[in-house]
């Protein structure tokens, strides 16, 4: 069974440009999460989808970030326009319909460098 | 303020020795989880311990949870070079919707 896949693995862009990160969760997992780790800081929650609905987006830093999950399958996270402080690793995770076990399955992350 | 805080920040031991990492948190939790991250790779779930559990084992891993002290420890016995990685604790608060709150991690180096 394929795990959570993320694309691109690394993106280097200039300040002011736009980047779109993609996450393909494990097939059948209704829950999809985005987390990020900026340099030297702890991993922080961004948002949580249940199928195509945003269950919790309290961690989204500002309106330059837009996450979508059309059709309840893959998700995209767009940063527009990117700022220097957006640099970091963006992790996507998924979990089955019943998340009582709490275990999340993570992708390998998308490293974003904003110059 | 940071919910989960691991110590030590870095730990270097000889292969075969035991490694102990600690995690403290601030609020009431539903469960606490430990994850491993090999360099440049994704986070891998190791073990989950619920707030009503005190100890849990999985292979060479032993996790304890002390809710009165709001702390947890991860013990890796008979360490191997392949255990070299960063280890993170993450908590799920009682009032959250499975949102994980992460510590800064412990970087573990196993010397052959």
Coordinates of C-alpha atoms in Angstrom, one line a residue:
Chain A
X1 CA 0.0 0.0 0.0
X2 CA 1.4 3.4 -1.0
X3 CA 2.1 5.8 1.8
X4 CA 1.5 9.5 2.0
X5 CA 3.2 11.2 -0.9
X6 CA 4.1 14.9 -1.1
X7 CA 5.3 16.9 -4.1
X8 CA 7.6 18.7 -4.6
X9 CA 10.2 17.4 -2.2
X10 CA 12.0 20.7 -2.4
X11 CA 11.0 24.0 -3.9
X12 CA 13.2 27.2 -4.1
X13 CA 11.3 30.4 -5.0
X14 CA 11.8 34.1 -4.6
X15 CA 9.9 36.3 -2.2
X16 CA 6.6 37.3 -3.7
X17 CA 6.3 34.2 -5.9
X18 CA 3.6 31.6 -5.5
X19 CA 4.2 27.9 -4.6
X20 CA 1.7 25.1 -4.5
X21 CA 2.4 22.0 -2.5
X22 CA 0.5 18.8 -3.0
X23 CA -0.3 15.9 -0.8
X24 CA -1.7 12.5 -1.7
X25 CA -2.9 10.8 1.5
X26 CA -3.2 7.0 2.0
X27 CA -6.2 5.8 0.0
X28 CA -9.3 5.7 2.1
X29 CA -8.0 8.0 4.8
X30 CA -10.7 10.7 5.4
X31 CA -8.5 12.8 7.7
X32 CA -5.7 14.9 6.2
X33 CA -3.5 17.2 8.1
X34 CA -0.9 19.8 7.2
X35 CA 1.9 20.7 9.6
X36 CA 5.1 22.7 9.1
X37 CA 8.4 23.1 10.8
X38 CA 10.3 26.4 10.2
X39 CA 14.0 26.5 10.9
X40 CA 14.8 26.0 14.6
X41 CA 11.2 25.8 15.7
X42 CA 8.9 23.0 16.7
X43 CA 6.5 21.4 14.3
X44 CA 3.2 23.2 14.2
X45 CA -0.3 22.3 13.1
X46 CA -1.7 24.2 10.2
X47 CA -5.1 22.6 9.4
X48 CA -7.2 19.4 9.3
X49 CA -9.5 18.2 6.6
X50 CA -12.2 15.5 7.1
X51 CA -12.8 14.5 3.5
X52 CA -13.2 17.8 1.7
X53 CA -14.2 19.8 4.7
X54 CA -11.9 22.0 6.7
X55 CA -12.4 20.7 10.3
X56 CA -9.9 22.9 11.9
X57 CA -7.8 25.6 10.3
X58 CA -6.8 27.4 13.4
X59 CA -3.1 27.0 12.7
X60 CA -3.0 28.7 9.3
X61 CA -0.7 31.7 9.8
X62 CA -2.4 34.2 7.6
X63 CA -4.5 34.6 4.4
X64 CA -1.4 34.1 2.2
X65 CA -2.0 30.4 2.8
X66 CA -4.8 28.5 1.1
X67 CA -5.5 24.8 1.5
X68 CA -7.9 22.8 -0.6
X69 CA -9.0 19.2 -0.8
X70 CA -11.4 19.0 -3.7
X71 CA -13.2 15.7 -3.8
X72 CA -11.8 14.6 -0.6
X73 CA -8.7 13.0 -2.1
X74 CA -5.5 14.9 -2.6
X75 CA -4.9 18.3 -1.0
X76 CA -3.0 21.3 -2.1
X77 CA -1.4 24.1 0.0
X78 CA -0.8 27.3 -1.8
X79 CA 1.4 30.1 -0.5
X80 CA 0.8 33.4 -2.3
X81 CA 2.8 35.6 -2.1
X82 CA 5.6 33.8 -0.4
X83 CA 7.6 35.5 2.3
X84 CA 11.0 34.7 3.7
X85 CA 9.5 33.5 7.0
X86 CA 7.5 30.8 5.1
X87 CA 10.7 28.8 4.6
X88 CA 10.6 25.4 6.2
X89 CA 9.4 21.9 5.8
X90 CA 5.7 21.3 5.2
X91 CA 4.4 17.9 6.3
X92 CA 1.2 16.3 5.3
X93 CA -0.3 13.4 7.3
X94 CA -3.4 11.3 7.0
X95 CA -5.4 9.0 9.2
X96 CA -8.3 6.6 8.8
X97 CA -11.9 7.5 9.3
X98 CA -11.8 6.6 13.0
X99 CA -8.8 8.5 14.4
X100 CA -9.2 7.1 17.9
X101 CA -5.8 5.5 17.7
X102 CA -4.5 8.9 17.1
X103 CA -1.7 7.6 14.8
X104 CA -0.9 9.8 11.9
X105 CA 0.9 8.6 8.7
X106 CA 3.2 11.3 7.5
X107 CA 4.7 12.0 4.1
X108 CA 8.4 12.9 3.8
X109 CA 7.6 16.6 3.6
X110 CA 8.1 19.4 1.1
X111 CA 11.0 21.7 1.9
X112 CA 10.3 25.3 0.9
X113 CA 13.1 27.8 0.6
X114 CA 12.1 31.4 0.0
X115 CA 14.9 33.6 -1.1
Chain B
X1 CA 4.0 28.5 25.1
X2 CA 5.4 25.2 23.9
X3 CA 3.3 22.2 24.8
X4 CA 5.8 19.4 24.5
X5 CA 9.4 19.8 25.4
X6 CA 12.0 17.1 25.0
X7 CA 15.2 16.7 26.9
X8 CA 18.0 16.3 26.2
X9 CA 18.1 18.2 22.9
X10 CA 20.9 15.9 21.8
X11 CA 22.1 12.6 23.0
X12 CA 25.1 10.6 21.8
X13 CA 25.7 7.1 23.1
X14 CA 27.5 3.9 22.2
X15 CA 25.8 1.1 20.3
X16 CA 24.3 -1.4 22.7
X17 CA 23.6 1.2 25.4
X18 CA 20.1 2.3 26.4
X19 CA 18.8 5.7 25.4
X20 CA 16.3 7.7 27.5
X21 CA 14.5 10.7 26.2
X22 CA 12.1 12.8 28.2
X23 CA 9.1 15.0 27.3
X24 CA 7.1 17.4 29.4
X25 CA 3.9 19.1 28.5
X26 CA 1.6 21.7 30.0
X27 CA -2.1 20.9 29.5
X28 CA -4.4 17.9 30.1
X29 CA -4.0 15.4 27.3
X30 CA -6.0 12.7 25.6
X31 CA -2.8 10.9 24.5
X32 CA 0.9 11.3 23.9
X33 CA 2.7 10.0 20.9
X34 CA 6.4 9.5 20.0
X35 CA 7.6 9.8 16.5
X36 CA 11.0 9.3 14.8
X37 CA 12.4 11.3 11.9
X38 CA 15.5 10.0 10.1
X39 CA 17.5 12.8 8.4
X40 CA 15.5 14.3 5.5
X41 CA 12.7 11.8 5.8
X42 CA 9.2 11.8 7.1
X43 CA 7.9 11.3 10.6
X44 CA 7.3 7.8 11.6
X45 CA 4.9 6.9 14.4
X46 CA 6.5 4.8 17.1
X47 CA 4.0 4.4 20.0
X48 CA 0.9 6.0 21.5
X49 CA 0.1 6.1 25.2
X50 CA -3.3 7.2 26.5
X51 CA -3.8 9.4 29.5
X52 CA -5.1 6.5 31.5
X53 CA -2.0 4.3 30.8
X54 CA 1.2 4.5 32.7
X55 CA 3.6 2.3 30.6
X56 CA 3.6 0.8 27.2
X57 CA 6.1 -1.5 25.4
X58 CA 6.8 -2.0 21.7
X59 CA 9.8 -4.2 20.8
X60 CA 12.8 -2.4 22.2
X61 CA 10.8 0.7 23.1
X62 CA 9.3 1.5 26.5
X63 CA 7.2 4.5 27.1
X64 CA 6.1 5.8 30.4
X65 CA 3.5 8.5 31.2
X66 CA 3.2 10.4 34.5
X67 CA 0.1 12.6 34.2
X68 CA 0.7 14.1 37.6
X69 CA 4.0 15.4 36.5
X70 CA 2.9 16.0 32.9
X71 CA 5.9 14.1 31.6
X72 CA 6.7 11.1 29.5
X73 CA 9.9 9.1 28.8
X74 CA 11.0 7.0 25.8
X75 CA 13.5 4.3 26.5
X76 CA 15.2 2.6 23.6
X77 CA 17.0 -0.5 24.8
X78 CA 20.1 -2.1 23.2
X79 CA 20.5 0.8 20.8
X80 CA 21.6 0.2 17.2
X81 CA 23.2 2.5 14.7
X82 CA 19.9 2.5 12.8
X83 CA 18.2 4.2 15.8
X84 CA 20.2 7.4 14.9
X85 CA 17.4 9.9 14.3
X86 CA 15.4 12.8 15.8
X87 CA 12.7 11.8 18.2
X88 CA 9.6 13.9 18.9
X89 CA 6.9 13.7 21.4
X90 CA 3.5 15.0 20.5
X91 CA 0.4 15.4 22.6
X92 CA -3.3 15.5 21.8
X93 CA -5.1 17.9 24.2
X94 CA -8.3 16.9 25.8
X95 CA -10.1 19.8 24.1
X96 CA -8.6 19.4 20.7
X97 CA -9.8 17.7 17.6
X98 CA -6.8 15.4 17.4
X99 CA -4.5 18.3 16.7
X100 CA -0.9 17.3 17.7
X101 CA 1.2 19.7 19.7
X102 CA 4.9 18.9 19.2
X103 CA 8.1 19.3 21.1
X104 CA 11.3 20.5 19.6
X105 CA 12.8 17.0 19.5
X106 CA 15.8 15.1 20.7
X107 CA 18.6 14.3 18.3
X108 CA 19.9 10.8 19.0
X109 CA 23.3 9.6 17.7
X110 CA 24.3 6.0 18.1
X111 CA 28.0 5.6 17.8
X112 CA 29.1 2.2 16.3

